[in-house]
Tab-separated table of C-alpha atoms in Angstrom:
chain	number	residue	atom	x	y	z
A	1416	UNK	CA	0.139	-0.055	0.054
A	1417	UNK	CA	1.470	3.549	-0.807
A	1418	UNK	CA	1.796	6.081	1.798
A	1419	UNK	CA	1.167	9.121	-0.191
A	1420	UNK	CA	-1.531	9.878	-3.004
A	1421	UNK	CA	-0.238	10.247	-6.590
A	1422	UNK	CA	-1.942	13.198	-8.463
A	1423	UNK	CA	-1.364	11.348	-11.757
A	1424	UNK	CA	-4.114	8.687	-10.968
A	1425	UNK	CA	-6.673	11.732	-10.865
A	1426	UNK	CA	-5.093	13.343	-13.825
A	1427	UNK	CA	-5.413	10.289	-15.949
A	1428	UNK	CA	-9.066	9.498	-14.655
A	1429	UNK	CA	-9.964	13.148	-15.443
A	1430	UNK	CA	-8.810	12.725	-19.042
A	1431	UNK	CA	-10.402	9.539	-19.467
A	1432	UNK	CA	-13.736	10.902	-18.212
A	1433	UNK	CA	-13.357	13.835	-20.616
A	1434	UNK	CA	-12.545	11.717	-23.445
A	1435	UNK	CA	-15.229	9.293	-23.059
A	1436	UNK	CA	-17.749	11.985	-22.323
A	1437	UNK	CA	-16.788	13.650	-25.681
A	1438	UNK	CA	-17.093	10.544	-27.650
A	1439	UNK	CA	-20.650	9.875	-26.106
A	1440	UNK	CA	-21.678	13.471	-26.823
A	1441	UNK	CA	-20.468	13.169	-30.510
A	1442	UNK	CA	-22.229	9.711	-31.066
A	1443	UNK	CA	-25.401	11.190	-29.426
A	1444	UNK	CA	-25.392	14.316	-31.776
A	1445	UNK	CA	-24.616	12.263	-34.811
A	1446	UNK	CA	-27.621	9.849	-34.086
A	1447	UNK	CA	-29.674	13.088	-33.387
A	1448	UNK	CA	-28.695	14.602	-36.727
A	1449	UNK	CA	-29.379	11.320	-38.800
A	1450	UNK	CA	-32.894	11.284	-37.124
A	1451	UNK	CA	-33.528	15.037	-38.043
A	1452	UNK	CA	-32.398	14.406	-41.421
A	1453	UNK	CA	-34.754	11.391	-41.860
A	1454	UNK	CA	-37.625	13.553	-40.610
A	1455	UNK	CA	-36.944	16.223	-42.858
A	1456	UNK	CA	-36.788	13.884	-45.916
A	1457	UNK	CA	-40.135	12.279	-44.876
A	1458	UNK	CA	-41.617	15.875	-44.677
A	1459	UNK	CA	-40.539	16.775	-48.015
A	1460	UNK	CA	-42.156	13.761	-49.635
A	1461	UNK	CA	-45.486	14.686	-48.385
């Protein structure tokens, strides 16, 4: 067991949370964009 806390563990965890959060946000936005484009195309056909 280590005596002192190493700040690098927290730095790496913060970067991991940021990268994962960014990827989730990009995927969610991309899926929402595709759904909106599909609705737009269906509205144009009517």
